[in-house]
Short mmCIF file of C-alpha atoms in Angstrom, two decimals:
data_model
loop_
_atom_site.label_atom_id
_atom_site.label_comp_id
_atom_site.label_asym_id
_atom_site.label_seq_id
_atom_site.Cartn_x
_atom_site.Cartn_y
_atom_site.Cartn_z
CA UNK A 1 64.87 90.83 60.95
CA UNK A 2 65.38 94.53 61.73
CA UNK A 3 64.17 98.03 59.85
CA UNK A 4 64.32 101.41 60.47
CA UNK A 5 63.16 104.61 57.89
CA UNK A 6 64.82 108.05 58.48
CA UNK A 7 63.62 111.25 56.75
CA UNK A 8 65.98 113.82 56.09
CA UNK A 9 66.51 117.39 55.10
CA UNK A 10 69.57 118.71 52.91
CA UNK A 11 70.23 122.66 53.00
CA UNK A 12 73.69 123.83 50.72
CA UNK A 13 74.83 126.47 50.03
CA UNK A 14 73.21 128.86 47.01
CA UNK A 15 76.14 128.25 44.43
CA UNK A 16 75.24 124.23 44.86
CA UNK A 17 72.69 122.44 43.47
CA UNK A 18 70.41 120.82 45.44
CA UNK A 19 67.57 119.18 43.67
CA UNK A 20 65.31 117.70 46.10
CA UNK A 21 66.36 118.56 49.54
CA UNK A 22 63.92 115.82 51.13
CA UNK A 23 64.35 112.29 51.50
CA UNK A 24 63.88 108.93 53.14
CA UNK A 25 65.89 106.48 53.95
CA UNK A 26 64.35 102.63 54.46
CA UNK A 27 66.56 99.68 55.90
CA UNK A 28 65.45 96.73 56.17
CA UNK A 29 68.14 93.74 57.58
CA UNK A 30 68.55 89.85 58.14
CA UNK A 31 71.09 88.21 60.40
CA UNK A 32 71.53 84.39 60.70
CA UNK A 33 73.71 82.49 62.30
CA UNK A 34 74.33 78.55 63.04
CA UNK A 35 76.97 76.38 64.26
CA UNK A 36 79.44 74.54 61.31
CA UNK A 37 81.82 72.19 62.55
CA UNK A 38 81.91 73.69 66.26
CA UNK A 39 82.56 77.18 64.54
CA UNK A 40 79.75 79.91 65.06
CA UNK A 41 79.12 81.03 60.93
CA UNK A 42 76.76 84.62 60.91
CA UNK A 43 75.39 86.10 58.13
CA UNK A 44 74.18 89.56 57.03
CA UNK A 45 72.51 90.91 54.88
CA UNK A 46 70.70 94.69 54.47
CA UNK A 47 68.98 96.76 51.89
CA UNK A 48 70.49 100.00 53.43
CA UNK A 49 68.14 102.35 50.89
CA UNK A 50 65.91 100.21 48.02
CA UNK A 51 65.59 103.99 46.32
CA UNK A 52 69.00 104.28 45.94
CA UNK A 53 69.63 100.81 45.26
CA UNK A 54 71.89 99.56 48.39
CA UNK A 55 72.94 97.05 49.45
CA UNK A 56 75.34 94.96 51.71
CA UNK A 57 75.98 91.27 52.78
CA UNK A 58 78.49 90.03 55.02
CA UNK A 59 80.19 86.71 56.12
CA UNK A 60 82.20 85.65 59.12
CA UNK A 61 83.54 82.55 60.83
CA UNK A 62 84.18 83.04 65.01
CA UNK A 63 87.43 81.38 65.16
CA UNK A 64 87.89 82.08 68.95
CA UNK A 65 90.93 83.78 70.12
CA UNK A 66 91.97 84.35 66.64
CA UNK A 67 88.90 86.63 66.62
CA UNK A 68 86.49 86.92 63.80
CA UNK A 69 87.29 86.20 60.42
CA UNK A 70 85.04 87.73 57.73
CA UNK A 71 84.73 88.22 54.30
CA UNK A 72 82.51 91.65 53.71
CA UNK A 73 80.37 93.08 50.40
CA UNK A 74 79.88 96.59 52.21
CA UNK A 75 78.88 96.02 55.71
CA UNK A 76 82.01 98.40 56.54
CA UNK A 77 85.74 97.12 57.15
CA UNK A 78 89.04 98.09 58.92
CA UNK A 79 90.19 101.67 58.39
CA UNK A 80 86.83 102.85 56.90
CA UNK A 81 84.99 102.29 60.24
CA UNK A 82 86.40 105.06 61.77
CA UNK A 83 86.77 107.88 58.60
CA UNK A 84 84.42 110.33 60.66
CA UNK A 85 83.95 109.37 64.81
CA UNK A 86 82.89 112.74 65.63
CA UNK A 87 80.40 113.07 68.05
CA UNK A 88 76.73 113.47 66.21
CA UNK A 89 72.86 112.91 67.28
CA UNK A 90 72.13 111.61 63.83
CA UNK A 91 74.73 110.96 60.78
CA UNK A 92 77.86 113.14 59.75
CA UNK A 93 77.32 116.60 59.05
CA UNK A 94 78.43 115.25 55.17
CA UNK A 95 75.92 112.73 55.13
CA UNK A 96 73.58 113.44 52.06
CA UNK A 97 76.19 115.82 49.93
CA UNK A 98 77.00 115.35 46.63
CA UNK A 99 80.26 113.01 45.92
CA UNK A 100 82.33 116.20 45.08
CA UNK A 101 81.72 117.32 48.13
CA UNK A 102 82.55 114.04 50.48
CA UNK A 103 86.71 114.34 50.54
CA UNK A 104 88.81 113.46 53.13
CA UNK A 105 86.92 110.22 53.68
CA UNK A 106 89.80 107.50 54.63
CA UNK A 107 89.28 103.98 54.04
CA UNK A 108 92.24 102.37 51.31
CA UNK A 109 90.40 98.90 51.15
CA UNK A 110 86.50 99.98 50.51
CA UNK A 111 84.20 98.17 51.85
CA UNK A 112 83.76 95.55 48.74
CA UNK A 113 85.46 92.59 48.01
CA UNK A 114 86.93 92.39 51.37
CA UNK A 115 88.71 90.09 54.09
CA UNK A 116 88.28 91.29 57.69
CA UNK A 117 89.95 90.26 60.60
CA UNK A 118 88.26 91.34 63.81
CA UNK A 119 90.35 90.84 67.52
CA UNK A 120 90.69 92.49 70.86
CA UNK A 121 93.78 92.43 72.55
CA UNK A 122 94.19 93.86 75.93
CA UNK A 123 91.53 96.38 75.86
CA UNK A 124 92.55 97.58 72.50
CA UNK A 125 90.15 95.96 68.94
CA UNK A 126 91.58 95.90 65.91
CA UNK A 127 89.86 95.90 63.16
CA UNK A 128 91.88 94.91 59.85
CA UNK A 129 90.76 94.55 56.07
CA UNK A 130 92.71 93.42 52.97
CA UNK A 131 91.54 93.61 49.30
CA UNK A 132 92.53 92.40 46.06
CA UNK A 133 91.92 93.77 42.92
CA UNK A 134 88.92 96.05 42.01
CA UNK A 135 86.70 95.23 44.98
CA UNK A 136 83.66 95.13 43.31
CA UNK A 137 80.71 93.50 44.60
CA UNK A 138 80.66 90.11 42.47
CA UNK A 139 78.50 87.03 42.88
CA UNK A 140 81.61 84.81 40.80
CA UNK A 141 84.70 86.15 40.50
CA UNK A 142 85.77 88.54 38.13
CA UNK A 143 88.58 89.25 36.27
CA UNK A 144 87.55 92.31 34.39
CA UNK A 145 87.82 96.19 35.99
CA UNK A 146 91.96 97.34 37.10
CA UNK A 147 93.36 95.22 39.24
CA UNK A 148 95.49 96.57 42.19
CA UNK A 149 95.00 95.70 45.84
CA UNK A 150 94.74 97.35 49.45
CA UNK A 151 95.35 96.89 53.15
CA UNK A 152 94.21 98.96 55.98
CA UNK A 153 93.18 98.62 59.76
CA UNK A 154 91.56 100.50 62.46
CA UNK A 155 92.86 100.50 66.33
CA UNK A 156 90.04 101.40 68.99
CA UNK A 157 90.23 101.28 72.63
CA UNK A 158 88.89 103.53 75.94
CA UNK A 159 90.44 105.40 78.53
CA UNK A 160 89.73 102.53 81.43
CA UNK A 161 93.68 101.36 81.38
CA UNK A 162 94.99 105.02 81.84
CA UNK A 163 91.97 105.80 84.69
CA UNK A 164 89.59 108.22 82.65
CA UNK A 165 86.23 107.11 82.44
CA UNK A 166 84.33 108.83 79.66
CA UNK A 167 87.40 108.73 76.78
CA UNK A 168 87.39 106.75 73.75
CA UNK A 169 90.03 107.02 71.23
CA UNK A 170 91.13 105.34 67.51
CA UNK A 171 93.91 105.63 64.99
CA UNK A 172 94.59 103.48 61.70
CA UNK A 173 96.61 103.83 58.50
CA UNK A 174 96.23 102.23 54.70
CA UNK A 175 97.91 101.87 51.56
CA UNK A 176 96.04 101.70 47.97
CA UNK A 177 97.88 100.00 44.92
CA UNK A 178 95.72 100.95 42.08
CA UNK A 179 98.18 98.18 39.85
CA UNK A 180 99.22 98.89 36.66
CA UNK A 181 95.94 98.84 34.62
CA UNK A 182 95.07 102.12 36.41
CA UNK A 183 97.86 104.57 34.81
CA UNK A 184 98.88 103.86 31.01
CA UNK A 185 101.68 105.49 32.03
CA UNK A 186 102.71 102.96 34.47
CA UNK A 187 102.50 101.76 37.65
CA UNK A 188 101.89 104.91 40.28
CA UNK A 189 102.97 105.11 44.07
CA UNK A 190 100.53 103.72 46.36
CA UNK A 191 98.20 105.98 48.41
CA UNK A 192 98.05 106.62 51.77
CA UNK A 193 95.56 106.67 54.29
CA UNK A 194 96.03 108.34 58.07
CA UNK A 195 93.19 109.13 60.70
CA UNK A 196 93.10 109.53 64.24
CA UNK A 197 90.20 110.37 66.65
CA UNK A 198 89.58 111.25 70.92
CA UNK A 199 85.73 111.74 72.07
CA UNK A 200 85.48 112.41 75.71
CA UNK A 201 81.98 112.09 77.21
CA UNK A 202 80.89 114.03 80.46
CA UNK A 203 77.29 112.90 81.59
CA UNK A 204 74.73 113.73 78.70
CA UNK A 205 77.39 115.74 76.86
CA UNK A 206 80.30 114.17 74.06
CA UNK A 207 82.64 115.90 72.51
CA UNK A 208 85.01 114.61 69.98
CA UNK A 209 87.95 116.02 67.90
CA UNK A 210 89.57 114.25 64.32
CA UNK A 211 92.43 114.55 61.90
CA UNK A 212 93.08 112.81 58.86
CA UNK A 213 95.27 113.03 55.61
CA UNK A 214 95.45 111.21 52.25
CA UNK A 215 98.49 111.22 50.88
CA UNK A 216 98.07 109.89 46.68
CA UNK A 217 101.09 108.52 45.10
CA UNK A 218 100.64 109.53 41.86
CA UNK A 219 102.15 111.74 40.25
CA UNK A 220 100.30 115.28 40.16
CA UNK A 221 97.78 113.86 42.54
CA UNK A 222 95.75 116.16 45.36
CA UNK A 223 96.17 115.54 48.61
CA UNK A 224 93.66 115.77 51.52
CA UNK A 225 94.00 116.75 54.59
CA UNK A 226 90.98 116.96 57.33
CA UNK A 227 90.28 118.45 60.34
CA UNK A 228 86.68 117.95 62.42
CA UNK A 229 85.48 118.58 65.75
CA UNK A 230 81.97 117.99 67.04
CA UNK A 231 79.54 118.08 70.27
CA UNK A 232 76.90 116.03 71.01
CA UNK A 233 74.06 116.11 73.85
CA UNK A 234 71.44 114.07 74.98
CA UNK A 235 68.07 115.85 76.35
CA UNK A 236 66.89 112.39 77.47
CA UNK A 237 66.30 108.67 76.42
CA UNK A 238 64.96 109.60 73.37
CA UNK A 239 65.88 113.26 71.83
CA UNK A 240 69.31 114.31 71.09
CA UNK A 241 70.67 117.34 69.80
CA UNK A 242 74.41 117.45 67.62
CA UNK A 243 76.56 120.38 66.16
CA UNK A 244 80.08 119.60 63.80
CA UNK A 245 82.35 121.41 61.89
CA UNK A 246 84.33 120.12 59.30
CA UNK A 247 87.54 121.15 57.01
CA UNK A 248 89.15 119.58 53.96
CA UNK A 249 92.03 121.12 52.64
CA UNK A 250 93.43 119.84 48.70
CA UNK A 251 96.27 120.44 48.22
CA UNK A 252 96.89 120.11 44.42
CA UNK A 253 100.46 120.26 42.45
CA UNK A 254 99.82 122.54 40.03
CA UNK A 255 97.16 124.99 40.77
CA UNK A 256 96.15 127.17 44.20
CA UNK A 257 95.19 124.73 46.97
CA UNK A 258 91.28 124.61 47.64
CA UNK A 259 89.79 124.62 51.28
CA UNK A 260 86.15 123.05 51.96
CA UNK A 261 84.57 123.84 54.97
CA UNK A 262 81.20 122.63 56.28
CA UNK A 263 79.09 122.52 59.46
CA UNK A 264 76.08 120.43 60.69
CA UNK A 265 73.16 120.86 62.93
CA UNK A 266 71.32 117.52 63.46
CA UNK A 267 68.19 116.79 65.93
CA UNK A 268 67.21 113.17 66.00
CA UNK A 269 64.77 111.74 67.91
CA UNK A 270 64.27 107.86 68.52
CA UNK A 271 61.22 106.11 69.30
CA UNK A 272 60.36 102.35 68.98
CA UNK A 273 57.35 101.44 67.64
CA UNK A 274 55.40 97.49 68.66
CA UNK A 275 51.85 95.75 68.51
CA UNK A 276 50.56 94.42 71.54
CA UNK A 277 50.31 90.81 71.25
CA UNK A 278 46.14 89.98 70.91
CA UNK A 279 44.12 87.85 73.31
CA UNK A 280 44.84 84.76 71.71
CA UNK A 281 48.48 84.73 71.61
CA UNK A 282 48.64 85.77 75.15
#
């Protein structure tokens, strides 16, 4: 059993509103794991934030060299675990923003619903994810909500095979089929997911850079297409100091394109907190 709590501060800008700018976050998480049949089976499960009503639940099978095989309700999944790698001390400079303001995010499967395949080949982990239909978090099966389905994975690896200590890089594409219950006017193209990151750490000091587009198949649909950069240092063990910038450009088919830009500051400092075990338990 694990838990953390994280209080936060929101600033936008003056034409957004922000309601209350303060908040906490409260996790609390349980992990279990056994042996079935000479397979290692682990579970997971995690109220991520009981305010805002949370949660995710994993479970996955250690098959050996085939790698991990996992069936996920939000725990995170193939092309969605790398949307934003930039360097930061805390979470992404988006983190917190209202959902108008969150584009750019790639990730075709979700993170709901989901069958994960986790391997490492050569230095190099991929991390893939399949869906199909809605992807909602079910405890039957359901055959209500559009149908559809989506792929995606994530390919992560270090600079050790070319010689460079200190780099870490990742790539990964997706499709979405949103199936024909989605457009009454039939079945649209499938979107398209494409990111790519490089972070290259030097001592106490990371700094990253990341593209990414989303390319939607329908017709008259807005495209998104991202561009981030961030640096990241570490005072010491405990405080660390971050600053990002991040833009989204839409482009849209029948109206002037829209550009979002946004920038983060973020100090976090980490402490862990324990009781001393009393006289009688030593």
């Amino acid at each position: 059993v694990s838990g953390a709590t994280l209080l936060t501060y929101t600033s936008e800008d003056g034409t957004e509103v922000t309601g209350n700018p303060w908040g906490m976050k409260t996790n609390l998480a349980f992990t279990a794991s056994g042996d079935v049949n000479g397979y290692t089976v682990s579970y997971y499960q995690a109220s991520q934030d009981q305010f805002a009503g949370m949660s995710s639940a994993s479970l996955s099978i250690d098959m050996g060299d085939l790698g991990k095989i996992r069936f996920d309700q939000g725990a995170g999944s193939g092309l969605g675990n790398i949307d934003d790698k930039t360097p930061t001390a805390a979470e992404e400079i988006w983190d917190g923003l209202d959902g108008t303001t969150t584009g750019g995010l790639v990730g075709a499967d979700g993170s709901s619903g989901v069958f994960n395949n986790i391997n490492t080949y050569g230095g190099v982990t991929f991390n893939g994810a399949f869906r199909k239909g809605s992807g909602a978090k079910n405890t039957d099966g359901s055959s209500s909500g559009a149908g559809g389905s989506a792929y995606d994975f994530a390919l992560t690896g270090t600079g050790e095979m070319l010689g460079v200590d200190g780099l870490s890089w990742g790539a990964g594409y997706g499709e979405n089929d949103p199936g024909e219950q989605a457009n009454t006017a039939g079945e649209p193209g499938d979107d398209e997911h494409f990111t790519g990151f490089i972070n290259y750490a030097m001592g106490p000091m990371t700094v990253g850079y990341q593209e990414a587009h989303i390319a939607k198949g329908a017709v008259g649909g807005t495209n998104e297409t991202t561009q981030a950069w961030g640096v990241a240092f570490a005072v010491n063990e405990n405080l660390s100091v971050s600053y990002g910038e991040r833009e989204v450009e839409y482009s849209k088919a029948s109206s002037a394109h829209v550009t979002e830009d946004g920038e983060g500051i973020a100090v976090a400092y980490t402490c862990l907190l324990y009781t001393s075990p009393s006289p009688r338990d030593s």
